[in-house]
Structures are given as C-alpha cells and as structure tokens.
C-alpha cells in the first residue's frame, strides 16, 4: 500500500493569502501546504480521502490517471470544494463512487446540485454514485475499511483505518471505544493544527497524547497551520517515531 500526502495544510493553506507571517514567507517547499488530503493505492486500486479546493493541482502533482473513488471525512469546504474537478476521471471512467455519511452526501447534493441532477443534466457535468457509510466497516478493493468516529467541535467526522494504516483529520475528541479500533496500527496520521488550543482541532500536545494512546509504530502529523512553525524546527522537537507530514510525501506499507 502506497500513501501520498496530497496536501497537509489547514483550511487556508500555507502560505495564507496576504500574510507576512515568517512561515508563509518561507522558501522551504515543506512549508508550502495545500489543503489536506491523501491518495491511497494498493493492487490496482486508487482512492482519495477528501477532495478539497486544491484537488486539481494535487492530481496533477501526483500524476494520477485513474480514481476508484473518494472517501469523505466530513462536509467542510476544505475537504469537499474540489468535487467538480473529478470531471476528467468521469469522462474516462463514468460515474465516480463517493463514500460518505448521509449528512455529508446531503451537503454535497445541496452544494453541487448539477452533479447529482437526474433530469436535463448539463452534458459537461460529472457524475457520481453515492455510498452511504455508517460507523461500521465497509469494503473497498478487497480491503476492510474501518471508520473511526470523532468530533470536530460539535460536528461528527470520520477517520478511516485501511489495514495497518489509519488517517484521522479535523479531530478534537475521540472516545476510547473508537481509539480501540486503532490498536495495532503501524502508521497513524492525525491532525495537529498549532501549539495553542483550538476549539475544533487537536493542538500539538493533544495530537502527541493521542498518538501515545494508540501507540503506532510511526505517526505523521497533518492539517497543519502556519502557526505551528517552520517544518524543520518543529520536526526537530518531535518524538523519534513522529513526523511532520509534508505535501507530496510518499510512504509505503
């Protein structure tokens, strides 16, 4: 299984438009972050988790030529706003499967009504097939995918475990019974927004405490704000098995 970090930034990305913050002015490519998403490949299957506003550029960067489906964590714009850019995949493959909580599917239908239209549909619009997921395992490409339920302030979000890999973003609280689903995972990805507390995201200390509970072999931090600091400086302060993810990083399990 190969994982490509398509984006590792928070909702505004880094650099933030118009910002003079030192991290936003950094020349280090690891300090430049598109909106958060990952590409997961195994056998002949290719899936993405989330489809944000940078989706087109991310697919070009990854040289992605096929897409078996999109799995959504939740409905916020930085995770869904790129849905229209599935068009090249749709024109080659037909309807693209999407997997999401029923609330997220409803939000996509409201925002992208023309994609879900069944009568007099615009010929250039893409199409999808929807698969409603709940807090129970489902199968993708022969793999048993396990949802991990959490809260993003007052909004329910899903993380996902694919065999020995787990991906959680936009988490603030996760119940112990959900953490149990992660035990034995080899690679854990989790959000770490900044050092200061935040109402709806793990800060760095909370992310590290969560990693300590799960005890993966390796952990990667994502959904990172410029306020966390320079990539190289933050990495130097992390535990030896914890890594700051960066755009276009690839790992293989």
PDB file of C-alpha atoms in Angstrom:
ATOM      1  CA  UNK A   1       0.000   0.000   0.000  1.00  0.00           C
ATOM      2  CA  UNK A   2       1.364   3.418  -1.001  1.00  0.00           C
ATOM      3  CA  UNK A   3       0.248   6.647   0.636  1.00  0.00           C
ATOM      4  CA  UNK A   4       0.799  10.050  -0.966  1.00  0.00           C
ATOM      5  CA  UNK A   5       0.128  13.173   1.090  1.00  0.00           C
ATOM      6  CA  UNK A   6      -1.597  15.376  -1.465  1.00  0.00           C
ATOM      7  CA  UNK A   7      -1.993  18.242   0.980  1.00  0.00           C
ATOM      8  CA  UNK A   8      -1.098  18.768   4.630  1.00  0.00           C
ATOM      9  CA  UNK A   9      -2.350  22.290   5.321  1.00  0.00           C
ATOM     10  CA  UNK A  10      -5.280  23.715   7.177  1.00  0.00           C
ATOM     11  CA  UNK A  11      -8.325  25.334   5.562  1.00  0.00           C
ATOM     12  CA  UNK A  12      -6.477  28.417   4.261  1.00  0.00           C
ATOM     13  CA  UNK A  13      -3.399  26.539   3.101  1.00  0.00           C
ATOM     14  CA  UNK A  14       0.155  27.809   3.510  1.00  0.00           C
ATOM     15  CA  UNK A  15       1.080  30.462   2.537  1.00  0.00           C
ATOM     16  CA  UNK A  16      -2.076  32.247   3.646  1.00  0.00           C
ATOM     17  CA  UNK A  17      -3.202  34.873   1.139  1.00  0.00           C
ATOM     18  CA  UNK A  18      -1.720  38.263   2.008  1.00  0.00           C
ATOM     19  CA  UNK A  19       0.096  37.018   5.116  1.00  0.00           C
ATOM     20  CA  UNK A  20       3.529  38.311   6.139  1.00  0.00           C
ATOM     21  CA  UNK A  21       3.967  35.585   8.772  1.00  0.00           C
ATOM     22  CA  UNK A  22       7.524  34.170   8.533  1.00  0.00           C
ATOM     23  CA  UNK A  23       6.265  30.642   7.766  1.00  0.00           C
ATOM     24  CA  UNK A  24       4.151  31.989   4.911  1.00  0.00           C
ATOM     25  CA  UNK A  25       7.267  33.680   3.519  1.00  0.00           C
ATOM     26  CA  UNK A  26       9.444  30.578   3.867  1.00  0.00           C
ATOM     27  CA  UNK A  27      11.328  29.325   0.798  1.00  0.00           C
ATOM     28  CA  UNK A  28      11.335  25.749   2.124  1.00  0.00           C
ATOM     29  CA  UNK A  29       8.922  23.701  -0.047  1.00  0.00           C
ATOM     30  CA  UNK A  30       7.947  21.708   3.067  1.00  0.00           C
ATOM     31  CA  UNK A  31       6.426  24.910   4.475  1.00  0.00           C
ATOM     32  CA  UNK A  32       4.076  25.249   1.493  1.00  0.00           C
ATOM     33  CA  UNK A  33       0.914  23.248   2.155  1.00  0.00           C
ATOM     34  CA  UNK A  34      -2.190  22.622   0.029  1.00  0.00           C
ATOM     35  CA  UNK A  35      -5.469  21.695   1.687  1.00  0.00           C
ATOM     36  CA  UNK A  36      -5.449  18.327   3.438  1.00  0.00           C
ATOM     37  CA  UNK A  37      -5.950  15.073   1.513  1.00  0.00           C
ATOM     38  CA  UNK A  38      -4.262  11.719   0.892  1.00  0.00           C
ATOM     39  CA  UNK A  39      -4.047   9.334  -2.048  1.00  0.00           C
ATOM     40  CA  UNK A  40      -4.103   5.629  -1.154  1.00  0.00           C
ATOM     41  CA  UNK A  41      -3.025   2.963  -3.674  1.00  0.00           C
ATOM     42  CA  UNK A  42      -2.921  -0.828  -3.434  1.00  0.00           C
ATOM     43  CA  UNK A  43      -3.052  -3.566  -6.049  1.00  0.00           C
ATOM     44  CA  UNK A  44      -4.760  -1.749  -8.934  1.00  0.00           C
ATOM     45  CA  UNK A  45      -6.959   0.494  -6.761  1.00  0.00           C
ATOM     46  CA  UNK A  46      -6.652   4.248  -6.269  1.00  0.00           C
ATOM     47  CA  UNK A  47      -8.703   6.168  -3.686  1.00  0.00           C
ATOM     48  CA  UNK A  48      -8.503   9.627  -2.204  1.00  0.00           C
ATOM     49  CA  UNK A  49      -9.671  10.725   1.218  1.00  0.00           C
ATOM     50  CA  UNK A  50     -11.340  14.114   0.766  1.00  0.00           C
ATOM     51  CA  UNK A  51     -11.482  16.315  -2.299  1.00  0.00           C
ATOM     52  CA  UNK A  52     -10.703  19.897  -1.368  1.00  0.00           C
ATOM     53  CA  UNK A  53     -10.267  23.080  -3.409  1.00  0.00           C
ATOM     54  CA  UNK A  54      -6.720  22.088  -4.438  1.00  0.00           C
ATOM     55  CA  UNK A  55      -7.830  18.719  -5.870  1.00  0.00           C
ATOM     56  CA  UNK A  56      -6.970  19.534  -9.500  1.00  0.00           C
ATOM     57  CA  UNK A  57      -3.434  20.621  -8.691  1.00  0.00           C
ATOM     58  CA  UNK A  58      -2.966  17.665  -6.358  1.00  0.00           C
ATOM     59  CA  UNK A  59      -3.976  15.174  -9.050  1.00  0.00           C
ATOM     60  CA  UNK A  60      -1.541  16.795 -11.477  1.00  0.00           C
ATOM     61  CA  UNK A  61       1.246  16.755  -8.887  1.00  0.00           C
ATOM     62  CA  UNK A  62       0.607  13.063  -8.181  1.00  0.00           C
ATOM     63  CA  UNK A  63       0.332  12.226 -11.904  1.00  0.00           C
ATOM     64  CA  UNK A  64      -2.884  10.411 -11.068  1.00  0.00           C
ATOM     65  CA  UNK A  65      -4.593   8.880 -14.115  1.00  0.00           C
ATOM     66  CA  UNK A  66      -7.440   6.902 -12.540  1.00  0.00           C
ATOM     67  CA  UNK A  67      -9.658   7.158  -9.489  1.00  0.00           C
ATOM     68  CA  UNK A  68     -11.689   4.327  -7.995  1.00  0.00           C
ATOM     69  CA  UNK A  69     -13.468   6.586  -5.544  1.00  0.00           C
ATOM     70  CA  UNK A  70     -13.468   9.356  -2.949  1.00  0.00           C
ATOM     71  CA  UNK A  71     -13.954   8.770   0.771  1.00  0.00           C
ATOM     72  CA  UNK A  72     -15.105  11.833   2.715  1.00  0.00           C
ATOM     73  CA  UNK A  73     -14.344  12.629   6.343  1.00  0.00           C
ATOM     74  CA  UNK A  74     -16.907  15.452   6.591  1.00  0.00           C
ATOM     75  CA  UNK A  75     -18.509  18.221   4.587  1.00  0.00           C
ATOM     76  CA  UNK A  76     -16.384  21.313   5.247  1.00  0.00           C
ATOM     77  CA  UNK A  77     -15.255  23.211   2.156  1.00  0.00           C
ATOM     78  CA  UNK A  78     -11.549  22.452   2.530  1.00  0.00           C
ATOM     79  CA  UNK A  79     -12.472  18.756   2.251  1.00  0.00           C
ATOM     80  CA  UNK A  80     -15.174  18.863  -0.455  1.00  0.00           C
ATOM     81  CA  UNK A  81     -14.893  22.004  -2.623  1.00  0.00           C
ATOM     82  CA  UNK A  82     -12.932  20.296  -5.418  1.00  0.00           C
ATOM     83  CA  UNK A  83     -15.626  17.803  -6.370  1.00  0.00           C
ATOM     84  CA  UNK A  84     -16.247  19.399  -9.780  1.00  0.00           C
ATOM     85  CA  UNK A  85     -12.653  18.609 -10.744  1.00  0.00           C
ATOM     86  CA  UNK A  86     -13.402  14.887 -10.948  1.00  0.00           C
ATOM     87  CA  UNK A  87     -14.589  15.631 -14.499  1.00  0.00           C
ATOM     88  CA  UNK A  88     -11.514  14.203 -16.309  1.00  0.00           C
ATOM     89  CA  UNK A  89     -11.907  10.953 -14.379  1.00  0.00           C
ATOM     90  CA  UNK A  90     -15.647  10.903 -15.067  1.00  0.00           C
ATOM     91  CA  UNK A  91     -15.142  11.434 -18.814  1.00  0.00           C
ATOM     92  CA  UNK A  92     -12.799   8.421 -18.916  1.00  0.00           C
ATOM     93  CA  UNK A  93     -14.432   6.149 -16.360  1.00  0.00           C
ATOM     94  CA  UNK A  94     -18.062   7.152 -15.883  1.00  0.00           C
ATOM     95  CA  UNK A  95     -19.663   7.910 -12.529  1.00  0.00           C
ATOM     96  CA  UNK A  96     -17.134   8.200  -9.694  1.00  0.00           C
ATOM     97  CA  UNK A  97     -18.091   6.418  -6.450  1.00  0.00           C
ATOM     98  CA  UNK A  98     -18.187   8.584  -3.327  1.00  0.00           C
ATOM     99  CA  UNK A  99     -18.399   7.234   0.218  1.00  0.00           C
ATOM    100  CA  UNK A 100     -19.687   9.447   3.000  1.00  0.00           C
ATOM    101  CA  UNK A 101     -22.008   9.839   5.961  1.00  0.00           C
ATOM    102  CA  UNK A 102     -25.582  10.553   4.846  1.00  0.00           C
ATOM    103  CA  UNK A 103     -25.303  14.108   6.204  1.00  0.00           C
ATOM    104  CA  UNK A 104     -22.230  14.705   4.036  1.00  0.00           C
ATOM    105  CA  UNK A 105     -23.961  13.293   0.950  1.00  0.00           C
ATOM    106  CA  UNK A 106     -26.853  15.700   1.550  1.00  0.00           C
ATOM    107  CA  UNK A 107     -24.404  18.611   1.851  1.00  0.00           C
ATOM    108  CA  UNK A 108     -22.746  17.609  -1.436  1.00  0.00           C
ATOM    109  CA  UNK A 109     -26.135  17.354  -3.147  1.00  0.00           C
ATOM    110  CA  UNK A 110     -27.011  20.859  -1.955  1.00  0.00           C
ATOM    111  CA  UNK A 111     -23.688  22.404  -2.966  1.00  0.00           C
ATOM    112  CA  UNK A 112     -23.189  20.528  -6.244  1.00  0.00           C
ATOM    113  CA  UNK A 113     -26.803  20.099  -7.324  1.00  0.00           C
ATOM    114  CA  UNK A 114     -25.844  19.920 -11.016  1.00  0.00           C
ATOM    115  CA  UNK A 115     -23.614  16.886 -10.380  1.00  0.00           C
ATOM    116  CA  UNK A 116     -26.473  14.976  -8.775  1.00  0.00           C
ATOM    117  CA  UNK A 117     -29.138  16.089 -11.291  1.00  0.00           C
ATOM    118  CA  UNK A 118     -31.018  13.192 -12.892  1.00  0.00           C
ATOM    119  CA  UNK A 119     -33.176  15.113 -15.385  1.00  0.00           C
ATOM    120  CA  UNK A 120     -31.961  17.546 -18.056  1.00  0.00           C
ATOM    121  CA  UNK A 121     -28.446  17.253 -16.709  1.00  0.00           C
ATOM    122  CA  UNK A 122     -25.807  19.512 -18.270  1.00  0.00           C
ATOM    123  CA  UNK A 123     -23.706  17.406 -20.634  1.00  0.00           C
ATOM    124  CA  UNK A 124     -20.382  18.673 -19.265  1.00  0.00           C
ATOM    125  CA  UNK A 125     -21.168  17.929 -15.637  1.00  0.00           C
ATOM    126  CA  UNK A 126     -19.506  14.996 -13.886  1.00  0.00           C
ATOM    127  CA  UNK A 127     -21.463  12.210 -12.235  1.00  0.00           C
ATOM    128  CA  UNK A 128     -21.107  10.209  -9.050  1.00  0.00           C
ATOM    129  CA  UNK A 129     -22.569   7.165  -7.383  1.00  0.00           C
ATOM    130  CA  UNK A 130     -23.149   7.635  -3.669  1.00  0.00           C
ATOM    131  CA  UNK A 131     -22.448   5.069  -0.975  1.00  0.00           C
ATOM    132  CA  UNK A 132     -23.701   5.969   2.478  1.00  0.00           C
ATOM    133  CA  UNK A 133     -21.357   4.873   5.247  1.00  0.00           C
ATOM    134  CA  UNK A 134     -22.062   4.478   8.927  1.00  0.00           C
ATOM    135  CA  UNK A 135     -19.837   3.724  11.883  1.00  0.00           C
ATOM    136  CA  UNK A 136     -19.223   0.170  10.778  1.00  0.00           C
ATOM    137  CA  UNK A 137     -16.722  -1.459   8.403  1.00  0.00           C
ATOM    138  CA  UNK A 138     -17.161  -1.394   4.636  1.00  0.00           C
ATOM    139  CA  UNK A 139     -15.112  -2.854   1.783  1.00  0.00           C
ATOM    140  CA  UNK A 140     -13.025  -1.065  -0.840  1.00  0.00           C
ATOM    141  CA  UNK A 141     -10.931  -3.051  -3.309  1.00  0.00           C
ATOM    142  CA  UNK A 142     -10.907  -6.119  -1.116  1.00  0.00           C
ATOM    143  CA  UNK A 143      -9.839  -4.165   1.998  1.00  0.00           C
ATOM    144  CA  UNK A 144     -11.985  -3.903   5.101  1.00  0.00           C
ATOM    145  CA  UNK A 145     -12.142  -0.161   5.879  1.00  0.00           C
ATOM    146  CA  UNK A 146     -12.940   0.691   9.498  1.00  0.00           C
ATOM    147  CA  UNK A 147     -14.459   4.127  10.248  1.00  0.00           C
ATOM    148  CA  UNK A 148     -13.179   5.907  13.351  1.00  0.00           C
ATOM    149  CA  UNK A 149     -15.835   8.216  14.748  1.00  0.00           C
ATOM    150  CA  UNK A 150     -14.806  11.521  16.280  1.00  0.00           C
ATOM    151  CA  UNK A 151     -15.954  15.071  16.920  1.00  0.00           C
ATOM    152  CA  UNK A 152     -14.770  18.251  15.199  1.00  0.00           C
ATOM    153  CA  UNK A 153     -16.139  20.542  17.917  1.00  0.00           C
ATOM    154  CA  UNK A 154     -19.870  19.739  17.553  1.00  0.00           C
ATOM    155  CA  UNK A 155     -19.625  18.130  14.111  1.00  0.00           C
ATOM    156  CA  UNK A 156     -19.276  14.366  13.666  1.00  0.00           C
ATOM    157  CA  UNK A 157     -16.345  13.341  11.460  1.00  0.00           C
ATOM    158  CA  UNK A 158     -14.946  10.009  10.302  1.00  0.00           C
ATOM    159  CA  UNK A 159     -11.367   8.871  10.271  1.00  0.00           C
ATOM    160  CA  UNK A 160     -10.541   5.625   8.467  1.00  0.00           C
ATOM    161  CA  UNK A 161      -8.355   2.595   9.044  1.00  0.00           C
ATOM    162  CA  UNK A 162      -7.114   0.717   5.966  1.00  0.00           C
ATOM    163  CA  UNK A 163      -5.392  -2.413   7.311  1.00  0.00           C
ATOM    164  CA  UNK A 164      -2.228  -1.139   9.074  1.00  0.00           C
ATOM    165  CA  UNK A 165      -2.759   2.498   8.015  1.00  0.00           C
ATOM    166  CA  UNK A 166      -5.114   4.956   9.707  1.00  0.00           C
ATOM    167  CA  UNK A 167      -5.962   8.513   8.732  1.00  0.00           C
ATOM    168  CA  UNK A 168      -7.702  10.970  11.058  1.00  0.00           C
ATOM    169  CA  UNK A 169      -8.127  14.668  10.432  1.00  0.00           C
ATOM    170  CA  UNK A 170     -10.143  17.511  11.963  1.00  0.00           C
ATOM    171  CA  UNK A 171     -10.456  15.627  15.241  1.00  0.00           C
ATOM    172  CA  UNK A 172     -10.888  17.273  18.636  1.00  0.00           C
ATOM    173  CA  UNK A 173     -12.322  14.420  20.703  1.00  0.00           C
ATOM    174  CA  UNK A 174     -12.336  10.652  20.138  1.00  0.00           C
ATOM    175  CA  UNK A 175     -13.970   8.220  22.536  1.00  0.00           C
ATOM    176  CA  UNK A 176     -11.955   5.352  23.985  1.00  0.00           C
ATOM    177  CA  UNK A 177     -14.092   2.755  22.188  1.00  0.00           C
ATOM    178  CA  UNK A 178     -13.090   4.363  18.873  1.00  0.00           C
ATOM    179  CA  UNK A 179      -9.430   4.518  19.857  1.00  0.00           C
ATOM    180  CA  UNK A 180      -9.586   0.745  20.442  1.00  0.00           C
ATOM    181  CA  UNK A 181     -10.229   0.318  16.703  1.00  0.00           C
ATOM    182  CA  UNK A 182      -6.782   1.786  16.062  1.00  0.00           C
ATOM    183  CA  UNK A 183      -4.811  -0.569  18.271  1.00  0.00           C
ATOM    184  CA  UNK A 184      -2.091  -2.436  16.366  1.00  0.00           C
ATOM    185  CA  UNK A 185      -1.986   0.071  13.514  1.00  0.00           C
ATOM    186  CA  UNK A 186       1.514   0.563  12.101  1.00  0.00           C
ATOM    187  CA  UNK A 187       1.113   4.059  10.648  1.00  0.00           C
ATOM    188  CA  UNK A 188      -1.210   6.689  12.101  1.00  0.00           C
ATOM    189  CA  UNK A 189      -1.898  10.083  10.544  1.00  0.00           C
ATOM    190  CA  UNK A 190      -3.561  12.666  12.785  1.00  0.00           C
ATOM    191  CA  UNK A 191      -4.222  16.400  12.706  1.00  0.00           C
ATOM    192  CA  UNK A 192      -2.086  18.856  14.687  1.00  0.00           C
ATOM    193  CA  UNK A 193      -3.140  22.412  13.918  1.00  0.00           C
ATOM    194  CA  UNK A 194      -0.842  24.537  16.087  1.00  0.00           C
ATOM    195  CA  UNK A 195       0.595  24.760  19.605  1.00  0.00           C
ATOM    196  CA  UNK A 196      -2.231  26.850  21.061  1.00  0.00           C
ATOM    197  CA  UNK A 197      -5.543  25.253  21.982  1.00  0.00           C
ATOM    198  CA  UNK A 198      -8.251  25.276  19.309  1.00  0.00           C
ATOM    199  CA  UNK A 199     -11.969  24.669  19.692  1.00  0.00           C
ATOM    200  CA  UNK A 200     -12.272  22.038  16.964  1.00  0.00           C
ATOM    201  CA  UNK A 201      -8.800  20.606  16.276  1.00  0.00           C
ATOM    202  CA  UNK A 202      -6.090  18.801  18.182  1.00  0.00           C
ATOM    203  CA  UNK A 203      -3.238  21.102  19.017  1.00  0.00           C
ATOM    204  CA  UNK A 204       0.276  19.635  19.016  1.00  0.00           C
ATOM    205  CA  UNK A 205       0.177  18.400  22.620  1.00  0.00           C
ATOM    206  CA  UNK A 206      -3.232  16.781  22.116  1.00  0.00           C
ATOM    207  CA  UNK A 207      -2.068  15.077  18.925  1.00  0.00           C
ATOM    208  CA  UNK A 208       1.025  13.700  20.667  1.00  0.00           C
ATOM    209  CA  UNK A 209      -1.093  12.475  23.593  1.00  0.00           C
ATOM    210  CA  UNK A 210      -3.451  10.767  21.149  1.00  0.00           C
ATOM    211  CA  UNK A 211      -0.509   9.098  19.413  1.00  0.00           C
ATOM    212  CA  UNK A 212       0.735   7.907  22.791  1.00  0.00           C
ATOM    213  CA  UNK A 213      -2.644   6.276  23.435  1.00  0.00           C
ATOM    214  CA  UNK A 214      -2.716   4.481  20.077  1.00  0.00           C
ATOM    215  CA  UNK A 215       0.987   3.562  20.081  1.00  0.00           C
ATOM    216  CA  UNK A 216       1.559   3.122  16.329  1.00  0.00           C
ATOM    217  CA  UNK A 217       4.993   2.235  15.007  1.00  0.00           C
ATOM    218  CA  UNK A 218       5.072   5.599  13.223  1.00  0.00           C
ATOM    219  CA  UNK A 219       2.839   8.655  13.265  1.00  0.00           C
ATOM    220  CA  UNK A 220       2.532  11.590  10.886  1.00  0.00           C
ATOM    221  CA  UNK A 221       1.007  14.984  11.669  1.00  0.00           C
ATOM    222  CA  UNK A 222      -1.185  16.770   9.130  1.00  0.00           C
ATOM    223  CA  UNK A 223      -3.780  19.594   8.801  1.00  0.00           C
ATOM    224  CA  UNK A 224      -1.058  21.997   9.852  1.00  0.00           C
ATOM    225  CA  UNK A 225      -1.341  25.762  10.260  1.00  0.00           C
ATOM    226  CA  UNK A 226       1.455  28.251   9.658  1.00  0.00           C
ATOM    227  CA  UNK A 227       1.132  28.978  13.381  1.00  0.00           C
ATOM    228  CA  UNK A 228       2.686  25.604  14.228  1.00  0.00           C
ATOM    229  CA  UNK A 229       6.013  26.929  12.946  1.00  0.00           C
ATOM    230  CA  UNK A 230       8.689  26.081  10.407  1.00  0.00           C
ATOM    231  CA  UNK A 231       8.656  22.444   9.280  1.00  0.00           C
ATOM    232  CA  UNK A 232      12.308  21.715  10.079  1.00  0.00           C
ATOM    233  CA  UNK A 233      12.188  23.366  13.505  1.00  0.00           C
ATOM    234  CA  UNK A 234       9.013  21.539  14.541  1.00  0.00           C
ATOM    235  CA  UNK A 235      10.325  18.194  13.286  1.00  0.00           C
ATOM    236  CA  UNK A 236      13.438  18.590  15.417  1.00  0.00           C
ATOM    237  CA  UNK A 237      11.254  18.756  18.561  1.00  0.00           C
ATOM    238  CA  UNK A 238       9.075  15.727  17.852  1.00  0.00           C
ATOM    239  CA  UNK A 239       9.457  12.227  19.340  1.00  0.00           C
ATOM    240  CA  UNK A 240      11.610   9.902  17.238  1.00  0.00           C
ATOM    241  CA  UNK A 241       8.625   7.990  15.778  1.00  0.00           C
ATOM    242  CA  UNK A 242       6.531  11.098  14.983  1.00  0.00           C
ATOM    243  CA  UNK A 243       6.982  13.012  11.731  1.00  0.00           C
ATOM    244  CA  UNK A 244       5.601  16.222  10.330  1.00  0.00           C
ATOM    245  CA  UNK A 245       3.984  15.264   7.038  1.00  0.00           C
ATOM    246  CA  UNK A 246       4.508  17.497   4.019  1.00  0.00           C
ATOM    247  CA  UNK A 247       2.950  17.788   0.576  1.00  0.00           C
ATOM    248  CA  UNK A 248       3.954  15.013  -1.878  1.00  0.00           C
ATOM    249  CA  UNK A 249       5.494  12.852   0.848  1.00  0.00           C
ATOM    250  CA  UNK A 250       5.078   9.168  -0.030  1.00  0.00           C
ATOM    251  CA  UNK A 251       5.196   6.251   2.373  1.00  0.00           C
ATOM    252  CA  UNK A 252       4.824   2.539   1.658  1.00  0.00           C
ATOM    253  CA  UNK A 253       3.435  -0.125   3.967  1.00  0.00           C
TER     254      UNK A 253
END
